[in-house]
Amino acid sequence: MHPVFAAGETRGTPIWFVHAGNAETVLAGFGDRERAFAAAAGFEAKPGKLLLIPALDGKLAGVLFGLEKPGDLIDTFRPGALVNLLPAGTYRFANAPHDARLAALAFATGAYQFTRYRKGDARKIKLVVPKGVDGEEVGRIAEGVALARDLTNTPANDMGPEELEAAARKLAAAHGAKIQVTSGDKLAKEFPLIHAVGMGSPRAPRLIDITWGKDKDPKVTLVGKGVCFDTGGLDIKPSSGMLNMKKDMGGAASVLGLAHMIMAGKMKLRLRVLIPAVENSISGRSFRPRDVYASRKGLTVEIGNTDAEGRLVLADALTLASEDKPALIADFATLTGAARVALGASLPALFSNDDKLAADMGKAGLAENDPVWRLPLWQPYEAQLDSKVSDINNIGSDGFGGAIIAALFLKKFVDVPSWVHFDIFAWTPSARPGRPEGAELMAARALYGVLCARYG
């Protein structure tokens, strides 16, 4: 059970959720004293408004918390704000929020603090698991979210390829999964693009390969971009663009967080997790613009820009993933700034060669408050990847449609009928209910919902 949940308890200070449509009914159930107090306090049933109602003995009798009224745009995570607003104590939902399961999840994810380098705030808040909500399942999801956040929040001096491998090994051991790591000369021979990107750093590149589950079950492979820091390489980023590049391994963190949910929930599938872990650094060994490298698939790639490195490491990993012919491949990557320009920080771009999968993801994203938005694999743009000296260039020729161009590049290395690519930000720039400022797991809960529906 997640530590924010009051295991086995049914008593707690009641939280009443109110909105413009039910405020009168809720307040009618209170005594004259409580109604008078709410009126004197000027409480309005608006989203995010909070009122603590005192008892006659000075203790807390209950809480009023405002939500959006039905028909308005609803944030099902809004109750997650309460974990940072309430005084210490144990609480329960006295009436139903818009979605009790997501409200409980937001309570847990909102309680997250990154405490590796400093002590967290003392928050002695507990929530009684709402009736009808599977607290264990919600706890597993919250743990996966916390794992991804912890890994992505960790600065690059403590989260290089070796440390990312250690985190993967720890997760594999916790769930009885197998793990294999390819590095050195073997990596250079079998995964030349991964090696090329990482060879400029003294922190050796590697491919992390986790397998779990029964061979007879449907195969699902997750691929996560593990660029532990991205200077841009010789096409160096400006300092402003480099500031948050510790999160460039957010794709790797995402698949590890999702893998925890899958394995902890004993889902009936054969899971594989592939993470190309590198640091895109600058030295005399760094790969250069106009270099040409063979890929694992055999396609030769001209380097149009060394800052388009994520698609290179994913290309070799996706080739390996396809060789196993899984029922589904999903990759997560902090891949392009173009996706953020198009969709903003909180809406990941989705690309897929499978219309059914894309539609299922869209529905699950809305249901789980983990939205995604499909962009097209627009085939006419593929010509922009042409090269005069190799099979393909790693960037487009005109600078437009960058997220689509990157996805089209990846598609050339995918050889299965069901593949989905998530271009994520992996970061919350300013705190929202259930989502503290900092690293964030995006699109993974929605995919977990799809996988549960298919293989749960």
Short mmCIF file of C-alpha atoms in Angstrom, two decimals:
data_model
loop_
_atom_site.label_atom_id
_atom_site.label_comp_id
_atom_site.label_asym_id
_atom_site.label_seq_id
_atom_site.Cartn_x
_atom_site.Cartn_y
_atom_site.Cartn_z
CA MET A 1 0.00 0.00 0.00
CA HIS A 2 1.29 3.47 -0.86
CA PRO A 3 2.38 5.35 2.29
CA VAL A 4 -0.13 8.16 1.72
CA PHE A 5 -3.00 5.71 2.13
CA ALA A 6 -4.34 4.82 5.58
CA ALA A 7 -4.28 1.05 5.26
CA GLY A 8 -7.17 -0.68 6.96
CA GLU A 9 -8.73 2.52 8.27
CA THR A 10 -12.26 3.72 7.50
CA ARG A 11 -12.41 6.75 9.79
CA GLY A 12 -11.03 10.13 8.95
CA THR A 13 -11.92 13.80 8.75
CA PRO A 14 -14.53 14.12 5.99
CA ILE A 15 -13.74 16.00 2.79
CA TRP A 16 -16.86 17.30 1.05
CA PHE A 17 -16.46 18.04 -2.67
CA VAL A 18 -18.67 20.89 -3.81
CA HIS A 19 -19.35 22.67 -7.06
CA ALA A 20 -21.94 25.06 -8.41
CA GLY A 21 -24.30 22.18 -9.13
CA ASN A 22 -24.31 20.48 -5.71
CA ALA A 23 -23.28 23.16 -3.20
CA GLU A 24 -26.76 23.79 -1.86
CA THR A 25 -27.46 20.08 -1.40
CA VAL A 26 -24.13 19.45 0.37
CA LEU A 27 -24.47 22.45 2.68
CA ALA A 28 -28.06 21.49 3.50
CA GLY A 29 -26.67 18.41 5.21
CA PHE A 30 -24.70 20.56 7.66
CA GLY A 31 -25.98 22.16 10.84
CA ASP A 32 -26.85 25.82 11.18
CA ARG A 33 -23.51 26.59 12.83
CA GLU A 34 -21.47 25.08 9.98
CA ARG A 35 -23.56 26.81 7.30
CA ALA A 36 -23.20 30.11 9.10
CA PHE A 37 -19.44 29.61 9.35
CA ALA A 38 -19.15 28.88 5.62
CA ALA A 39 -21.20 31.97 4.80
CA ALA A 40 -19.18 34.18 7.16
CA ALA A 41 -15.94 32.85 5.66
CA GLY A 42 -17.17 33.81 2.19
CA PHE A 43 -16.68 30.27 0.87
CA GLU A 44 -17.53 29.85 -2.82
CA ALA A 45 -17.94 26.48 -4.51
CA LYS A 46 -15.28 27.23 -7.14
CA PRO A 47 -12.45 24.95 -8.30
CA GLY A 48 -9.61 24.83 -5.80
CA LYS A 49 -11.37 26.76 -3.05
CA LEU A 50 -10.82 25.29 0.44
CA LEU A 51 -12.58 25.77 3.76
CA LEU A 52 -11.61 24.09 7.03
CA ILE A 53 -14.66 23.78 9.29
CA PRO A 54 -13.89 23.75 13.05
CA ALA A 55 -15.71 21.59 15.57
CA LEU A 56 -16.97 22.96 18.88
CA ASP A 57 -13.92 21.57 20.66
CA GLY A 58 -11.57 23.41 18.30
CA LYS A 59 -10.65 20.34 16.30
CA LEU A 60 -11.27 19.96 12.58
CA ALA A 61 -14.83 18.84 11.85
CA GLY A 62 -14.60 18.68 8.08
CA VAL A 63 -13.32 20.16 4.86
CA LEU A 64 -15.07 21.79 1.91
CA PHE A 65 -13.17 21.69 -1.39
CA GLY A 66 -14.35 23.17 -4.65
CA LEU A 67 -14.39 21.30 -7.96
CA GLU A 68 -15.54 22.13 -11.47
CA LYS A 69 -19.24 21.62 -12.06
CA PRO A 70 -20.32 18.87 -14.47
CA GLY A 71 -20.29 20.13 -18.03
CA ASP A 72 -17.24 22.33 -17.46
CA LEU A 73 -13.71 21.29 -18.32
CA ILE A 74 -12.90 18.99 -15.40
CA ASP A 75 -9.47 18.32 -13.89
CA THR A 76 -9.91 14.90 -12.28
CA PHE A 77 -6.55 15.42 -10.54
CA ARG A 78 -7.70 18.56 -8.73
CA PRO A 79 -8.21 16.72 -5.38
CA GLY A 80 -4.48 16.01 -5.48
CA ALA A 81 -3.91 19.63 -4.45
CA LEU A 82 -5.31 18.80 -1.02
CA VAL A 83 -2.20 16.91 0.06
CA ASN A 84 -0.34 20.24 0.15
CA LEU A 85 -3.21 22.25 1.65
CA LEU A 86 -4.55 20.19 4.55
CA PRO A 87 -3.17 20.09 8.11
CA ALA A 88 -1.76 16.82 9.43
CA GLY A 89 -4.30 14.09 9.89
CA THR A 90 -6.23 11.26 8.28
CA TYR A 91 -8.96 12.14 5.80
CA ARG A 92 -11.70 10.42 3.84
CA PHE A 93 -13.91 11.39 0.92
CA ALA A 94 -17.34 12.13 2.37
CA ASN A 95 -18.90 12.31 -1.07
CA ALA A 96 -17.63 11.36 -4.50
CA PRO A 97 -15.34 13.62 -6.51
CA HIS A 98 -15.64 13.41 -10.28
CA ASP A 99 -13.45 10.28 -10.34
CA ALA A 100 -12.56 8.71 -6.98
CA ARG A 101 -9.78 6.51 -8.40
CA LEU A 102 -7.99 9.37 -10.15
CA ALA A 103 -8.55 11.60 -7.12
CA ALA A 104 -6.84 9.02 -4.90
CA LEU A 105 -4.02 8.63 -7.44
CA ALA A 106 -3.55 12.39 -7.59
CA PHE A 107 -3.43 12.45 -3.78
CA ALA A 108 -0.53 9.96 -3.96
CA THR A 109 1.32 11.57 -6.88
CA GLY A 110 0.76 15.03 -5.38
CA ALA A 111 2.51 13.89 -2.20
CA TYR A 112 5.71 13.13 -4.15
CA GLN A 113 8.88 14.92 -3.13
CA PHE A 114 12.38 14.57 -4.55
CA THR A 115 14.49 14.11 -1.43
CA ARG A 116 17.82 12.78 -2.67
CA TYR A 117 19.72 15.97 -1.87
CA ARG A 118 17.65 17.65 0.84
CA LYS A 119 15.03 16.73 3.38
CA GLY A 120 11.44 16.86 2.27
CA ASP A 121 8.67 18.77 3.99
CA ALA A 122 7.07 16.83 6.83
CA ARG A 123 3.58 15.99 5.55
CA LYS A 124 1.66 13.76 7.90
CA ILE A 125 -1.33 13.41 5.62
CA LYS A 126 -3.18 10.13 5.15
CA LEU A 127 -6.15 9.27 2.96
CA VAL A 128 -8.60 6.46 3.55
CA VAL A 129 -8.83 4.57 0.26
CA PRO A 130 -12.23 5.45 -1.23
CA LYS A 131 -14.82 2.70 -1.39
CA GLY A 132 -14.64 0.77 -4.64
CA VAL A 133 -11.07 1.89 -5.39
CA ASP A 134 -8.28 -0.71 -5.58
CA GLY A 135 -5.70 0.89 -3.33
CA GLU A 136 -3.02 -1.64 -4.22
CA GLU A 137 -3.40 -0.94 -7.94
CA VAL A 138 -3.41 2.82 -7.44
CA GLY A 139 -0.33 2.42 -5.24
CA ARG A 140 1.52 0.47 -7.94
CA ILE A 141 0.82 3.19 -10.47
CA ALA A 142 1.94 5.91 -8.04
CA GLU A 143 5.16 3.96 -7.39
CA GLY A 144 5.85 3.81 -11.12
CA VAL A 145 5.29 7.54 -11.40
CA ALA A 146 7.63 8.19 -8.46
CA LEU A 147 10.34 5.94 -9.93
CA ALA A 148 10.28 7.79 -13.25
CA ARG A 149 10.31 11.16 -11.50
CA ASP A 150 13.19 10.21 -9.22
CA LEU A 151 15.36 9.01 -12.11
CA THR A 152 14.63 12.04 -14.28
CA ASN A 153 15.04 14.56 -11.45
CA THR A 154 18.50 13.18 -10.60
CA PRO A 155 21.23 15.41 -12.09
CA ALA A 156 23.57 13.99 -14.70
CA ASN A 157 26.58 13.83 -12.38
CA ASP A 158 24.71 11.10 -10.49
CA MET A 159 22.72 9.67 -13.41
CA GLY A 160 25.00 8.61 -16.25
CA PRO A 161 24.75 5.44 -18.33
CA GLU A 162 26.28 3.36 -15.54
CA GLU A 163 23.87 4.68 -12.92
CA LEU A 164 20.92 4.20 -15.27
CA GLU A 165 22.02 0.60 -15.72
CA ALA A 166 22.18 0.21 -11.94
CA ALA A 167 18.61 1.50 -11.62
CA ALA A 168 17.47 -0.96 -14.29
CA ARG A 169 19.25 -3.82 -12.54
CA LYS A 170 17.59 -2.89 -9.23
CA LEU A 171 14.15 -2.90 -10.84
CA ALA A 172 14.80 -6.19 -12.63
CA ALA A 173 15.98 -7.84 -9.41
CA ALA A 174 12.92 -6.60 -7.52
CA HIS A 175 10.62 -8.35 -9.99
CA GLY A 176 12.67 -11.42 -10.86
CA ALA A 177 13.34 -10.18 -14.41
CA LYS A 178 16.39 -11.00 -16.50
CA ILE A 179 18.76 -8.28 -17.62
CA GLN A 180 21.53 -8.19 -20.20
CA VAL A 181 23.79 -5.23 -20.97
CA THR A 182 25.81 -4.78 -24.17
CA SER A 183 28.79 -2.42 -24.15
CA GLY A 184 32.33 -1.97 -25.47
CA ASP A 185 33.42 -3.61 -28.71
CA LYS A 186 30.28 -5.72 -28.86
CA LEU A 187 28.15 -2.57 -28.74
CA ALA A 188 30.23 -0.94 -31.49
CA LYS A 189 29.75 -3.97 -33.71
CA GLU A 190 26.09 -4.78 -33.06
CA PHE A 191 24.66 -1.31 -32.29
CA PRO A 192 26.88 1.13 -34.18
CA LEU A 193 24.59 4.16 -33.91
CA ILE A 194 24.32 3.86 -30.13
CA HIS A 195 28.08 3.54 -29.93
CA ALA A 196 28.64 6.53 -32.24
CA VAL A 197 26.52 8.86 -30.12
CA GLY A 198 28.11 7.77 -26.84
CA MET A 199 31.75 7.40 -27.84
CA GLY A 200 32.60 11.06 -27.19
CA SER A 201 32.01 10.65 -23.46
CA PRO A 202 34.26 8.90 -20.92
CA ARG A 203 31.02 7.41 -19.54
CA ALA A 204 30.69 4.36 -21.75
CA PRO A 205 27.50 3.84 -23.78
CA ARG A 206 25.50 0.64 -23.43
CA LEU A 207 22.26 -1.08 -24.37
CA ILE A 208 20.16 -2.30 -21.45
CA ASP A 209 17.84 -5.24 -22.20
CA ILE A 210 15.30 -6.45 -19.58
CA THR A 211 12.97 -9.41 -20.13
CA TRP A 212 10.14 -10.60 -17.88
CA GLY A 213 7.14 -12.88 -18.10
CA LYS A 214 6.25 -16.17 -19.75
CA ASP A 215 7.35 -16.96 -23.29
CA LYS A 216 3.85 -18.09 -24.24
CA ASP A 217 2.26 -14.73 -23.42
CA PRO A 218 1.91 -11.85 -25.94
CA LYS A 219 5.14 -9.92 -26.44
CA VAL A 220 5.22 -6.21 -25.67
CA THR A 221 8.46 -4.25 -26.01
CA LEU A 222 9.12 -0.83 -24.49
CA VAL A 223 12.00 1.30 -25.78
CA GLY A 224 13.19 4.37 -23.87
CA LYS A 225 15.64 7.04 -24.95
CA GLY A 226 18.39 7.07 -22.34
CA VAL A 227 20.50 10.11 -23.21
CA CYS A 228 21.68 10.90 -19.70
CA PHE A 229 22.91 14.32 -20.71
CA ASP A 230 22.80 16.04 -24.08
CA THR A 231 25.26 18.81 -24.84
CA GLY A 232 24.15 18.67 -28.46
CA GLY A 233 27.54 17.23 -29.33
CA LEU A 234 29.69 19.25 -31.73
CA ASP A 235 26.50 21.02 -32.82
CA ILE A 236 26.47 22.31 -29.27
CA LYS A 237 23.34 23.65 -27.62
CA PRO A 238 23.26 27.16 -26.15
CA SER A 239 23.41 27.24 -22.35
CA SER A 240 19.67 27.86 -22.12
CA GLY A 241 18.97 24.77 -24.21
CA MET A 242 21.35 22.66 -22.14
CA LEU A 243 20.03 23.69 -18.73
CA ASN A 244 17.42 20.92 -18.38
CA MET A 245 19.17 18.22 -20.36
CA LYS A 246 19.43 15.97 -17.32
CA LYS A 247 15.87 15.04 -18.32
CA ASP A 248 16.92 13.79 -21.76
CA MET A 249 16.76 10.28 -20.33
CA GLY A 250 13.10 10.84 -19.47
CA GLY A 251 12.11 8.21 -22.03
CA ALA A 252 14.22 5.59 -20.26
CA ALA A 253 12.75 6.63 -16.91
CA SER A 254 9.27 6.36 -18.42
CA VAL A 255 9.68 2.77 -19.58
CA LEU A 256 11.16 1.75 -16.23
CA GLY A 257 8.23 3.34 -14.38
CA LEU A 258 5.76 1.64 -16.72
CA ALA A 259 7.62 -1.66 -16.42
CA HIS A 260 7.21 -1.49 -12.64
CA MET A 261 3.44 -1.10 -13.02
CA ILE A 262 3.28 -4.06 -15.42
CA MET A 263 5.48 -6.40 -13.41
CA ALA A 264 4.09 -5.45 -9.99
CA GLY A 265 0.59 -6.04 -11.35
CA LYS A 266 1.56 -9.47 -12.75
CA MET A 267 0.17 -8.59 -16.16
CA LYS A 268 -0.08 -11.55 -18.54
CA LEU A 269 2.42 -10.53 -21.18
CA ARG A 270 6.03 -11.13 -22.16
CA LEU A 271 7.68 -7.79 -21.42
CA ARG A 272 10.91 -6.54 -22.91
CA VAL A 273 12.48 -3.19 -22.04
CA LEU A 274 15.28 -1.76 -24.19
CA ILE A 275 17.23 1.32 -23.12
CA PRO A 276 20.10 2.75 -25.18
CA ALA A 277 22.01 4.60 -22.44
CA VAL A 278 24.52 7.22 -23.58
CA GLU A 279 25.88 10.67 -22.87
CA ASN A 280 26.12 12.98 -25.88
CA SER A 281 29.33 14.74 -24.97
CA ILE A 282 32.11 16.67 -26.67
CA SER A 283 35.68 15.42 -27.07
CA GLY A 284 38.15 14.43 -29.75
CA ARG A 285 36.21 11.19 -30.10
CA SER A 286 32.81 12.79 -30.66
CA PHE A 287 30.90 11.98 -33.82
CA ARG A 288 30.81 14.84 -36.33
CA PRO A 289 28.40 16.51 -38.74
CA ARG A 290 28.55 14.76 -42.14
CA ASP A 291 29.94 11.55 -40.66
CA VAL A 292 28.27 8.44 -42.04
CA TYR A 293 27.55 5.36 -39.91
CA ALA A 294 25.98 2.04 -40.62
CA SER A 295 23.03 1.12 -38.42
CA ARG A 296 22.13 -2.26 -36.94
CA LYS A 297 19.50 -2.59 -39.68
CA GLY A 298 22.12 -2.04 -42.36
CA LEU A 299 20.91 1.39 -43.47
CA THR A 300 23.68 3.97 -43.63
CA VAL A 301 22.98 7.26 -41.87
CA GLU A 302 24.54 10.64 -42.60
CA ILE A 303 24.78 12.89 -39.56
CA GLY A 304 23.12 16.15 -40.50
CA ASN A 305 23.21 17.37 -36.92
CA THR A 306 24.80 15.82 -33.83
CA ASP A 307 22.02 17.29 -31.69
CA ALA A 308 19.55 14.91 -33.37
CA GLU A 309 21.13 12.05 -31.46
CA GLY A 310 18.07 10.58 -29.75
CA ARG A 311 16.65 9.17 -32.96
CA LEU A 312 20.00 7.54 -33.70
CA VAL A 313 20.15 5.53 -30.48
CA LEU A 314 16.47 4.67 -30.79
CA ALA A 315 16.99 3.45 -34.35
CA ASP A 316 19.30 0.61 -33.29
CA ALA A 317 17.09 -0.25 -30.31
CA LEU A 318 13.93 -0.31 -32.46
CA THR A 319 15.68 -2.56 -34.95
CA LEU A 320 16.47 -5.02 -32.17
CA ALA A 321 12.92 -4.74 -30.84
CA SER A 322 11.49 -5.55 -34.28
CA GLU A 323 13.66 -8.66 -34.67
CA ASP A 324 11.70 -10.32 -31.88
CA LYS A 325 8.37 -9.64 -33.71
CA PRO A 326 6.41 -8.47 -30.62
CA ALA A 327 2.69 -7.79 -30.73
CA LEU A 328 3.39 -4.15 -29.85
CA ILE A 329 6.38 -1.81 -29.66
CA ALA A 330 6.13 1.48 -27.78
CA ASP A 331 8.96 3.98 -27.54
CA PHE A 332 9.19 7.00 -25.27
CA ALA A 333 11.59 9.84 -25.98
CA THR A 334 12.22 13.48 -25.17
CA LEU A 335 12.90 13.76 -28.87
CA THR A 336 12.05 17.15 -30.39
CA GLY A 337 11.47 20.73 -29.41
CA ALA A 338 9.16 20.84 -32.41
CA ALA A 339 6.61 18.67 -30.58
CA ARG A 340 6.60 21.14 -27.70
CA VAL A 341 6.14 24.09 -30.05
CA ALA A 342 3.18 22.29 -31.63
CA LEU A 343 1.49 20.91 -28.52
CA GLY A 344 3.00 22.62 -25.49
CA ALA A 345 4.62 21.15 -22.40
CA SER A 346 1.81 18.96 -21.07
CA LEU A 347 0.50 17.24 -24.21
CA PRO A 348 2.77 14.52 -25.65
CA ALA A 349 2.77 13.85 -29.37
CA LEU A 350 1.80 10.36 -30.49
CA PHE A 351 2.75 8.76 -33.80
CA SER A 352 1.65 5.28 -34.81
CA ASN A 353 1.37 2.92 -37.76
CA ASP A 354 -1.64 1.28 -36.07
CA ASP A 355 -4.92 3.21 -36.19
CA LYS A 356 -6.61 0.99 -33.60
CA LEU A 357 -3.75 1.42 -31.14
CA ALA A 358 -3.70 5.18 -31.68
CA ALA A 359 -7.46 5.40 -31.11
CA ASP A 360 -7.22 3.27 -27.96
CA MET A 361 -4.43 5.51 -26.70
CA GLY A 362 -6.49 8.62 -27.27
CA LYS A 363 -9.42 7.20 -25.29
CA ALA A 364 -7.19 5.91 -22.49
CA GLY A 365 -5.37 9.23 -22.29
CA LEU A 366 -8.64 11.03 -21.59
CA ALA A 367 -9.87 8.35 -19.18
CA GLU A 368 -6.61 8.39 -17.19
CA ASN A 369 -6.02 12.15 -17.26
CA ASP A 370 -2.81 11.35 -19.14
CA PRO A 371 -3.56 12.91 -22.52
CA VAL A 372 -1.80 12.35 -25.83
CA TRP A 373 -2.40 13.86 -29.26
CA ARG A 374 -1.84 12.02 -32.52
CA LEU A 375 0.27 13.67 -35.21
CA PRO A 376 0.60 12.20 -38.70
CA LEU A 377 3.37 10.09 -40.15
CA TRP A 378 3.07 12.32 -43.21
CA GLN A 379 4.70 10.29 -45.95
CA PRO A 380 5.45 13.16 -48.39
CA TYR A 381 7.86 14.61 -45.80
CA GLU A 382 9.98 11.47 -45.94
CA ALA A 383 11.86 12.89 -48.94
CA GLN A 384 13.40 15.46 -46.59
CA LEU A 385 15.49 12.66 -45.07
CA ASP A 386 17.23 11.97 -48.39
CA SER A 387 21.01 12.05 -48.43
CA LYS A 388 23.38 12.30 -51.39
CA VAL A 389 26.00 10.10 -49.74
CA SER A 390 24.06 7.55 -47.65
CA ASP A 391 20.69 5.82 -47.37
CA ILE A 392 19.24 8.44 -45.04
CA ASN A 393 20.05 11.66 -43.20
CA ASN A 394 19.16 12.06 -39.54
CA ILE A 395 17.50 15.47 -39.98
CA GLY A 396 15.10 17.09 -42.43
CA SER A 397 16.19 19.42 -45.19
CA ASP A 398 13.96 22.44 -44.55
CA GLY A 399 13.66 22.73 -40.75
CA PHE A 400 9.87 22.40 -40.67
CA GLY A 401 7.76 19.61 -39.17
CA GLY A 402 10.59 18.48 -36.93
CA ALA A 403 8.55 16.06 -34.79
CA ILE A 404 7.07 14.40 -37.88
CA ILE A 405 10.47 14.14 -39.57
CA ALA A 406 11.94 12.50 -36.45
CA ALA A 407 9.05 10.02 -36.28
CA LEU A 408 9.46 9.19 -40.00
CA PHE A 409 13.15 8.53 -39.33
CA LEU A 410 12.27 6.10 -36.54
CA LYS A 411 9.63 4.40 -38.68
CA LYS A 412 12.36 3.26 -41.09
CA PHE A 413 13.75 1.04 -38.33
CA VAL A 414 10.42 -0.47 -37.23
CA ASP A 415 9.30 -3.74 -38.77
CA VAL A 416 6.12 -4.64 -36.87
CA PRO A 417 2.49 -3.70 -37.67
CA SER A 418 1.77 -2.18 -34.23
CA TRP A 419 4.17 0.56 -33.11
CA VAL A 420 3.59 3.76 -31.19
CA HIS A 421 6.09 6.56 -30.60
CA PHE A 422 5.63 9.15 -27.85
CA ASP A 423 7.49 12.46 -28.16
CA ILE A 424 7.31 13.64 -24.54
CA PHE A 425 8.53 16.60 -22.48
CA ALA A 426 8.90 14.55 -19.26
CA TRP A 427 8.67 17.72 -17.19
CA THR A 428 6.11 19.89 -15.42
CA PRO A 429 7.33 23.52 -15.63
CA SER A 430 5.01 24.73 -12.84
CA ALA A 431 3.14 22.70 -10.26
CA ARG A 432 -0.40 21.49 -10.92
CA PRO A 433 -2.67 19.25 -8.80
CA GLY A 434 -1.07 15.81 -8.57
CA ARG A 435 1.92 17.02 -10.57
CA PRO A 436 4.67 18.81 -8.63
CA GLU A 437 7.11 20.99 -10.54
CA GLY A 438 9.88 18.90 -12.06
CA ALA A 439 10.11 15.52 -13.72
CA GLU A 440 6.88 13.90 -14.91
CA LEU A 441 5.78 10.55 -16.28
CA MET A 442 3.79 11.22 -19.45
CA ALA A 443 1.71 8.92 -21.67
CA ALA A 444 2.80 5.83 -19.71
CA ARG A 445 -0.32 5.64 -17.52
CA ALA A 446 -2.46 5.85 -20.65
CA LEU A 447 -0.50 3.03 -22.28
CA TYR A 448 -0.79 1.04 -19.05
CA GLY A 449 -4.55 1.42 -19.32
CA VAL A 450 -4.47 0.09 -22.90
CA LEU A 451 -2.28 -2.84 -21.88
CA CYS A 452 -4.55 -3.67 -18.93
CA ALA A 453 -7.56 -3.74 -21.26
CA ARG A 454 -5.75 -6.01 -23.70
CA TYR A 455 -3.67 -8.27 -21.46
CA GLY A 456 -4.73 -7.60 -17.86
#
